[in-house]
PDB file of C-alpha atoms in Angstrom:
ATOM      1  CA  ASN A   1     -30.270  10.541  -1.308  1.00 66.00           C
ATOM      2  CA  ALA A   2     -28.022  13.145   0.303  1.00 78.00           C
ATOM      3  CA  GLY A   3     -25.229  10.759   1.369  1.00 93.00           C
ATOM      4  CA  VAL A   4     -23.213  12.257   4.223  1.00 96.00           C
ATOM      5  CA  THR A   5     -23.966  15.786   5.361  1.00 96.00           C
ATOM      6  CA  GLN A   6     -22.158  17.938   7.900  1.00 97.00           C
ATOM      7  CA  THR A   7     -23.195  21.055   9.755  1.00 96.00           C
ATOM      8  CA  PRO A   8     -21.946  23.677  10.055  1.00 96.00           C
ATOM      9  CA  LYS A   9     -19.694  24.233   7.031  1.00 95.00           C
ATOM     10  CA  PHE A  10     -17.613  26.940   8.694  1.00 96.00           C
ATOM     11  CA  ARG A  11     -17.132  28.064  12.270  1.00 96.00           C
ATOM     12  CA  VAL A  12     -14.857  30.435  14.146  1.00 97.00           C
ATOM     13  CA  LEU A  13     -14.415  29.900  17.873  1.00 96.00           C
ATOM     14  CA  LYS A  14     -12.498  31.639  20.592  1.00 97.00           C
ATOM     15  CA  THR A  15     -10.174  29.623  22.794  1.00 97.00           C
ATOM     16  CA  GLY A  16     -12.156  27.903  25.521  1.00 97.00           C
ATOM     17  CA  GLN A  17     -15.496  27.930  23.730  1.00 97.00           C
ATOM     18  CA  SER A  18     -17.368  24.731  23.046  1.00 96.00           C
ATOM     19  CA  MET A  19     -19.199  23.479  20.000  1.00 96.00           C
ATOM     20  CA  THR A  20     -20.752  20.400  18.438  1.00 97.00           C
ATOM     21  CA  LEU A  21     -20.352  19.253  14.857  1.00 97.00           C
ATOM     22  CA  LEU A  22     -23.183  17.197  13.432  1.00 97.00           C
ATOM     23  CA  CYS A  23     -22.826  14.435  10.875  1.00 98.00           C
ATOM     24  CA  ALA A  24     -25.782  12.686   9.294  1.00 98.00           C
ATOM     25  CA  GLN A  25     -25.915   9.825   6.788  1.00 97.00           C
ATOM     26  CA  ASP A  26     -28.894   8.364   4.970  1.00 96.00           C
ATOM     27  CA  MET A  27     -27.284   5.149   3.689  1.00 94.00           C
ATOM     28  CA  ASN A  28     -28.090   3.025   6.751  1.00 94.00           C
ATOM     29  CA  HIS A  29     -24.369   2.508   7.378  1.00 93.00           C
ATOM     30  CA  GLU A  30     -23.215   0.895  10.592  1.00 91.00           C
ATOM     31  CA  TYR A  31     -19.794   2.517  10.751  1.00 92.00           C
ATOM     32  CA  MET A  32     -19.163   6.222  11.140  1.00 94.00           C
ATOM     33  CA  TYR A  33     -15.930   8.157  11.596  1.00 95.00           C
ATOM     34  CA  TRP A  34     -14.598  11.592  12.408  1.00 97.00           C
ATOM     35  CA  TYR A  35     -11.301  12.722  10.875  1.00 96.00           C
ATOM     36  CA  ARG A  36      -9.312  15.889  10.937  1.00 97.00           C
ATOM     37  CA  GLN A  37      -7.272  17.022   7.972  1.00 95.00           C
ATOM     38  CA  ASP A  38      -4.243  19.239   8.363  1.00 92.00           C
ATOM     39  CA  PRO A  39      -1.854  20.309   5.590  1.00 84.00           C
ATOM     40  CA  GLY A  40       0.663  17.602   4.729  1.00 78.00           C
ATOM     41  CA  MET A  41      -0.699  15.197   7.328  1.00 81.00           C
ATOM     42  CA  GLY A  42      -3.422  13.367   5.475  1.00 85.00           C
ATOM     43  CA  LEU A  43      -6.483  12.382   7.466  1.00 92.00           C
ATOM     44  CA  ARG A  44      -6.187  11.410  11.091  1.00 93.00           C
ATOM     45  CA  LEU A  45      -8.919   9.465  12.820  1.00 93.00           C
ATOM     46  CA  ILE A  46     -10.361  11.160  15.905  1.00 96.00           C
ATOM     47  CA  HIS A  47     -13.152   8.806  16.962  1.00 96.00           C
ATOM     48  CA  TYR A  48     -15.285   6.200  15.304  1.00 93.00           C
ATOM     49  CA  SER A  49     -18.407   4.148  15.881  1.00 93.00           C
ATOM     50  CA  VAL A  50     -19.283   0.637  14.765  1.00 90.00           C
ATOM     51  CA  GLY A  51     -22.964   0.977  15.556  1.00 91.00           C
ATOM     52  CA  GLU A  52     -25.658   2.911  17.355  1.00 93.00           C
ATOM     53  CA  GLY A  53     -24.713   3.532  20.966  1.00 94.00           C
ATOM     54  CA  THR A  54     -21.036   2.646  20.485  1.00 93.00           C
ATOM     55  CA  THR A  55     -17.972   4.852  20.168  1.00 95.00           C
ATOM     56  CA  ALA A  56     -14.232   4.249  20.230  1.00 93.00           C
ATOM     57  CA  LYS A  57     -11.054   6.309  20.211  1.00 94.00           C
ATOM     58  CA  GLY A  58      -9.020   6.776  17.103  1.00 92.00           C
ATOM     59  CA  GLU A  59      -5.537   8.112  16.560  1.00 91.00           C
ATOM     60  CA  VAL A  60      -6.004  11.645  17.963  1.00 95.00           C
ATOM     61  CA  PRO A  61      -8.949  11.611  20.424  1.00 96.00           C
ATOM     62  CA  ASP A  62      -7.723  14.082  23.047  1.00 96.00           C
ATOM     63  CA  GLY A  63      -9.877  17.182  23.396  1.00 96.00           C
ATOM     64  CA  TYR A  64     -12.846  15.648  21.566  1.00 97.00           C
ATOM     65  CA  ASN A  65     -15.914  13.667  22.567  1.00 97.00           C
ATOM     66  CA  VAL A  66     -18.486  11.900  20.416  1.00 97.00           C
ATOM     67  CA  SER A  67     -21.921  10.398  20.656  1.00 97.00           C
ATOM     68  CA  ARG A  68     -23.952   8.086  18.440  1.00 97.00           C
ATOM     69  CA  LEU A  69     -27.443   8.076  19.904  1.00 95.00           C
ATOM     70  CA  LYS A  70     -29.071   7.410  16.545  1.00 96.00           C
ATOM     71  CA  LYS A  71     -27.685   5.217  13.790  1.00 95.00           C
ATOM     72  CA  GLN A  72     -27.794   7.989  11.224  1.00 97.00           C
ATOM     73  CA  ASN A  73     -26.103  10.667  13.337  1.00 97.00           C
ATOM     74  CA  PHE A  74     -22.600  11.021  14.738  1.00 98.00           C
ATOM     75  CA  LEU A  75     -21.791  14.096  16.827  1.00 98.00           C
ATOM     76  CA  LEU A  76     -18.326  15.467  17.516  1.00 98.00           C
ATOM     77  CA  GLY A  77     -17.911  17.780  20.488  1.00 97.00           C
ATOM     78  CA  LEU A  78     -15.167  20.151  21.495  1.00 96.00           C
ATOM     79  CA  GLU A  79     -15.588  21.007  25.173  1.00 92.00           C
ATOM     80  CA  SER A  80     -12.907  23.695  25.382  1.00 96.00           C
ATOM     81  CA  ALA A  81     -11.512  24.642  22.007  1.00 96.00           C
ATOM     82  CA  ALA A  82      -7.797  25.264  21.534  1.00 97.00           C
ATOM     83  CA  PRO A  83      -5.913  26.833  18.583  1.00 96.00           C
ATOM     84  CA  SER A  84      -4.380  23.403  17.888  1.00 96.00           C
ATOM     85  CA  GLN A  85      -7.861  22.223  16.957  1.00 97.00           C
ATOM     86  CA  THR A  86      -7.986  24.574  13.985  1.00 97.00           C
ATOM     87  CA  SER A  87      -8.505  22.150  11.133  1.00 97.00           C
ATOM     88  CA  VAL A  88     -10.907  20.797   8.562  1.00 96.00           C
ATOM     89  CA  TYR A  89     -13.109  18.072  10.002  1.00 97.00           C
ATOM     90  CA  PHE A  90     -14.553  15.302   7.875  1.00 97.00           C
ATOM     91  CA  CYS A  91     -17.180  12.791   8.760  1.00 97.00           C
ATOM     92  CA  ALA A  92     -17.398   9.499   6.904  1.00 95.00           C
ATOM     93  CA  SER A  93     -19.532   6.398   6.948  1.00 94.00           C
ATOM     94  CA  SER A  94     -19.252   2.876   5.589  1.00 90.00           C
ATOM     95  CA  ASP A  95     -21.119  -0.392   5.664  1.00 85.00           C
ATOM     96  CA  ASN A  96     -19.893  -3.298   7.740  1.00 73.00           C
ATOM     97  CA  THR A  97     -18.833  -5.688   4.970  1.00 71.00           C
ATOM     98  CA  GLY A  98     -15.597  -6.544   6.752  1.00 67.00           C
ATOM     99  CA  GLY A  99     -13.781  -3.486   5.471  1.00 69.00           C
ATOM    100  CA  GLN A 100     -14.350  -4.070   1.759  1.00 76.00           C
ATOM    101  CA  GLY A 101     -16.736  -1.202   1.317  1.00 81.00           C
ATOM    102  CA  PRO A 102     -15.401   2.294   0.739  1.00 86.00           C
ATOM    103  CA  GLN A 103     -15.930   5.202   3.067  1.00 91.00           C
ATOM    104  CA  TYR A 104     -18.301   7.955   2.031  1.00 93.00           C
ATOM    105  CA  PHE A 105     -17.240  11.412   3.104  1.00 95.00           C
ATOM    106  CA  GLY A 106     -19.117  14.565   3.956  1.00 96.00           C
ATOM    107  CA  PRO A 107     -18.086  17.953   2.543  1.00 94.00           C
ATOM    108  CA  GLY A 108     -16.197  18.977   5.671  1.00 95.00           C
ATOM    109  CA  THR A 109     -16.359  21.617   8.383  1.00 96.00           C
ATOM    110  CA  ARG A 110     -13.669  24.270   8.420  1.00 96.00           C
ATOM    111  CA  LEU A 111     -13.017  25.268  12.025  1.00 97.00           C
ATOM    112  CA  THR A 112     -10.807  28.125  13.154  1.00 97.00           C
ATOM    113  CA  VAL A 113      -9.977  28.592  16.830  1.00 97.00           C
ATOM    114  CA  LEU A 114      -8.594  32.002  17.721  1.00 96.00           C
TER     115      LEU A 114
ATOM    116  CA  ALA B  17      -0.780  -2.620  12.320  1.00 78.00           C
ATOM    117  CA  GLN B  18      -1.088  -0.903   8.974  1.00 86.00           C
ATOM    118  CA  SER B  19       0.506   2.098   7.307  1.00 91.00           C
ATOM    119  CA  VAL B  20       0.610   3.879   3.971  1.00 94.00           C
ATOM    120  CA  THR B  21       3.402   5.833   2.304  1.00 95.00           C
ATOM    121  CA  GLN B  22       2.720   8.039  -0.672  1.00 96.00           C
ATOM    122  CA  LEU B  23       5.931   8.936  -2.457  1.00 94.00           C
ATOM    123  CA  GLY B  24       5.934  12.540  -3.560  1.00 92.00           C
ATOM    124  CA  SER B  25       3.691  15.123  -1.959  1.00 93.00           C
ATOM    125  CA  HIS B  26       3.492  17.029  -5.243  1.00 96.00           C
ATOM    126  CA  VAL B  27       3.449  15.677  -8.789  1.00 97.00           C
ATOM    127  CA  SER B  28       3.265  17.869 -11.870  1.00 97.00           C
ATOM    128  CA  VAL B  29       2.519  16.602 -15.370  1.00 97.00           C
ATOM    129  CA  SER B  30       1.625  18.132 -18.693  1.00 97.00           C
ATOM    130  CA  GLU B  31      -1.832  17.685 -20.138  1.00 97.00           C
ATOM    131  CA  GLY B  32      -1.880  14.455 -22.107  1.00 97.00           C
ATOM    132  CA  ALA B  33       1.066  12.939 -20.235  1.00 98.00           C
ATOM    133  CA  LEU B  34       1.058   9.797 -18.123  1.00 98.00           C
ATOM    134  CA  VAL B  35       0.002  10.187 -14.504  1.00 98.00           C
ATOM    135  CA  LEU B  36       1.754   7.964 -11.942  1.00 98.00           C
ATOM    136  CA  LEU B  37       1.062   8.390  -8.237  1.00 98.00           C
ATOM    137  CA  ARG B  38       2.895   6.020  -5.943  1.00 98.00           C
ATOM    138  CA  CYS B  39       1.562   4.243  -2.889  1.00 97.00           C
ATOM    139  CA  ASN B  40       3.237   1.631  -0.717  1.00 97.00           C
ATOM    140  CA  TYR B  41       1.521  -0.007   2.208  1.00 94.00           C
ATOM    141  CA  SER B  42       2.211  -2.307   5.105  1.00 91.00           C
ATOM    142  CA  SER B  43      -0.341  -4.528   6.721  1.00 84.00           C
ATOM    143  CA  SER B  44      -0.135  -7.561   8.982  1.00 79.00           C
ATOM    144  CA  VAL B  45      -3.176  -9.109   7.275  1.00 79.00           C
ATOM    145  CA  PRO B  46      -4.336  -9.140   3.646  1.00 79.00           C
ATOM    146  CA  PRO B  47      -5.239  -5.543   2.938  1.00 85.00           C
ATOM    147  CA  TYR B  48      -8.041  -3.782   1.207  1.00 91.00           C
ATOM    148  CA  LEU B  49      -6.668  -0.811  -0.723  1.00 93.00           C
ATOM    149  CA  PHE B  50      -8.352   2.358  -1.878  1.00 95.00           C
ATOM    150  CA  TRP B  51      -7.586   5.508  -3.815  1.00 97.00           C
ATOM    151  CA  TYR B  52      -9.605   8.626  -3.097  1.00 96.00           C
ATOM    152  CA  VAL B  53      -9.597  12.014  -4.824  1.00 97.00           C
ATOM    153  CA  GLN B  54     -10.251  15.343  -3.152  1.00 95.00           C
ATOM    154  CA  TYR B  55     -11.080  18.453  -5.137  1.00 94.00           C
ATOM    155  CA  PRO B  56     -10.631  21.852  -3.480  1.00 90.00           C
ATOM    156  CA  ASN B  57     -13.028  22.503  -0.623  1.00 87.00           C
ATOM    157  CA  GLN B  58     -14.708  19.125  -0.987  1.00 90.00           C
ATOM    158  CA  GLY B  59     -14.707  15.792   0.779  1.00 92.00           C
ATOM    159  CA  LEU B  60     -12.944  12.684  -0.475  1.00 94.00           C
ATOM    160  CA  GLN B  61     -14.482  10.610  -3.258  1.00 95.00           C
ATOM    161  CA  LEU B  62     -13.660   7.011  -4.084  1.00 94.00           C
ATOM    162  CA  LEU B  63     -11.643   6.511  -7.289  1.00 96.00           C
ATOM    163  CA  LEU B  64     -11.136   2.768  -7.095  1.00 96.00           C
ATOM    164  CA  LYS B  65     -10.548  -0.080  -4.704  1.00 93.00           C
ATOM    165  CA  TYR B  66      -8.876  -3.462  -4.477  1.00 93.00           C
ATOM    166  CA  THR B  67     -10.336  -6.124  -2.230  1.00 88.00           C
ATOM    167  CA  THR B  68      -9.785  -9.541  -3.798  1.00 85.00           C
ATOM    168  CA  GLY B  69      -9.503 -11.054  -7.253  1.00 86.00           C
ATOM    169  CA  ALA B  70      -8.026  -9.250 -10.241  1.00 88.00           C
ATOM    170  CA  THR B  71      -4.999  -7.231  -9.228  1.00 90.00           C
ATOM    171  CA  LEU B  72      -5.505  -4.566 -11.896  1.00 95.00           C
ATOM    172  CA  VAL B  73      -8.497  -2.486 -10.952  1.00 96.00           C
ATOM    173  CA  LYS B  74     -10.149   0.218 -12.965  1.00 96.00           C
ATOM    174  CA  GLY B  75     -11.841   3.230 -11.499  1.00 95.00           C
ATOM    175  CA  ILE B  76     -13.618   6.358 -12.513  1.00 94.00           C
ATOM    176  CA  ASN B  77     -12.243   9.045 -14.829  1.00 93.00           C
ATOM    177  CA  GLY B  78      -9.864   6.636 -16.598  1.00 96.00           C
ATOM    178  CA  PHE B  79      -7.722   5.849 -13.562  1.00 97.00           C
ATOM    179  CA  GLU B  80      -6.466   2.388 -12.726  1.00 97.00           C
ATOM    180  CA  ALA B  81      -4.205   0.817 -10.131  1.00 97.00           C
ATOM    181  CA  GLU B  82      -2.371  -2.463  -9.790  1.00 95.00           C
ATOM    182  CA  PHE B  83      -2.004  -4.369  -6.549  1.00 94.00           C
ATOM    183  CA  LYS B  84       1.488  -5.885  -6.326  1.00 94.00           C
ATOM    184  CA  LYS B  85       1.774  -7.988  -3.207  1.00 92.00           C
ATOM    185  CA  SER B  86       5.483  -8.702  -3.667  1.00 92.00           C
ATOM    186  CA  GLU B  87       6.238  -4.998  -3.815  1.00 94.00           C
ATOM    187  CA  THR B  88       3.551  -3.981  -1.288  1.00 94.00           C
ATOM    188  CA  SER B  89       2.480  -1.329  -3.760  1.00 96.00           C
ATOM    189  CA  PHE B  90      -0.743   0.040  -5.176  1.00 97.00           C
ATOM    190  CA  HIS B  91       0.299   2.737  -7.631  1.00 98.00           C
ATOM    191  CA  LEU B  92      -2.324   4.844  -9.396  1.00 98.00           C
ATOM    192  CA  THR B  93      -1.998   5.554 -13.122  1.00 98.00           C
ATOM    193  CA  LYS B  94      -3.816   7.300 -15.923  1.00 98.00           C
ATOM    194  CA  PRO B  95      -2.504   7.187 -19.510  1.00 97.00           C
ATOM    195  CA  SER B  96      -3.359  10.768 -20.414  1.00 97.00           C
ATOM    196  CA  ALA B  97      -3.793  13.579 -17.903  1.00 97.00           C
ATOM    197  CA  HIS B  98      -6.605  16.067 -18.224  1.00 97.00           C
ATOM    198  CA  MET B  99      -6.787  19.491 -16.657  1.00 96.00           C
ATOM    199  CA  SER B 100      -9.740  18.327 -14.589  1.00 96.00           C
ATOM    200  CA  ASP B 101      -7.526  15.703 -12.895  1.00 97.00           C
ATOM    201  CA  ALA B 102      -5.814  18.395 -10.845  1.00 97.00           C
ATOM    202  CA  ALA B 103      -6.642  17.492  -7.245  1.00 97.00           C
ATOM    203  CA  GLU B 104      -5.238  15.818  -4.160  1.00 95.00           C
ATOM    204  CA  TYR B 105      -5.104  12.042  -4.144  1.00 97.00           C
ATOM    205  CA  PHE B 106      -5.069   9.803  -1.101  1.00 96.00           C
ATOM    206  CA  CYS B 107      -4.162   6.148  -0.850  1.00 96.00           C
ATOM    207  CA  ALA B 108      -5.727   4.208   2.021  1.00 94.00           C
ATOM    208  CA  VAL B 109      -5.352   0.735   3.485  1.00 92.00           C
ATOM    209  CA  ARG B 110      -7.963  -1.093   5.446  1.00 86.00           C
ATOM    210  CA  ALA B 111      -7.801  -4.497   7.134  1.00 74.00           C
ATOM    211  CA  ASN B 112     -10.806  -6.711   7.541  1.00 69.00           C
ATOM    212  CA  THR B 113      -9.941  -7.232  11.192  1.00 64.00           C
ATOM    213  CA  ASN B 114      -9.741  -3.591  12.174  1.00 57.00           C
ATOM    214  CA  ALA B 115     -13.355  -2.522  12.744  1.00 66.00           C
ATOM    215  CA  GLY B 116     -13.366  -1.001   9.293  1.00 69.00           C
ATOM    216  CA  LYS B 117     -10.784   1.649  10.162  1.00 80.00           C
ATOM    217  CA  SER B 118      -8.678   3.014   7.325  1.00 87.00           C
ATOM    218  CA  THR B 119      -5.183   4.419   7.426  1.00 90.00           C
ATOM    219  CA  PHE B 120      -4.557   7.192   4.919  1.00 92.00           C
ATOM    220  CA  GLY B 121      -1.396   8.374   3.294  1.00 93.00           C
ATOM    221  CA  ASP B 122      -0.396  12.014   3.530  1.00 93.00           C
ATOM    222  CA  GLY B 123      -1.725  12.734   0.055  1.00 94.00           C
ATOM    223  CA  THR B 124      -0.259  13.722  -3.308  1.00 96.00           C
ATOM    224  CA  THR B 125      -1.234  16.944  -4.996  1.00 96.00           C
ATOM    225  CA  LEU B 126      -1.439  16.542  -8.753  1.00 97.00           C
ATOM    226  CA  THR B 127      -0.902  19.613 -10.917  1.00 97.00           C
ATOM    227  CA  VAL B 128      -1.679  19.434 -14.638  1.00 97.00           C
ATOM    228  CA  LYS B 129       0.048  21.984 -16.847  1.00 97.00           C
ATOM    229  CA  PRO B 130      -1.520  23.069 -20.141  1.00 94.00           C
TER     230      PRO B 130
END
């Protein structure tokens, strides 16, 4: 049982390049989330999904797109990377017990945009 | 709407001393409250949670927290700090009407001095 995994762990991009971050969970969770973490700002929600085939915007969605084609996977895309997107990205998942269940986090992806 | 305020971005204690990390929340509906811990270069891990029932909840590693509705607080405590407790701690609030989305505080970094 691997929990939540993220690939890649590290990435350096040049401004304007694109990339996709992959999140996978093996807990059969309905809900999945993408956050970014910046120093002193906690975690900010980028996008989330409440089930296969669904996505919704979070607090800071601009510049990102997501897809949830399979229940176990949640992809985060950057179409044209900007230095402001330098951050640590965390994926999380949870069950759908009305919010009572905790979120399970992946180990993070450290992204630098030059 | 929901929000979380963690008082003190940095807390330093001596080994063996009491740990007190403060969290205040606001929520328009009865909240679910969580404390997570993040060790360097890792994702967040659940310490403890409050959903319903007993207002004093116990978590892993000797931590506990008390839900005080009248004070809208959910402070985290541990009677005796250990060097291994040094980490960043996040308080989070989640409403059962909000598609499972959590709002996180900005985090408190705990330093334990020998």
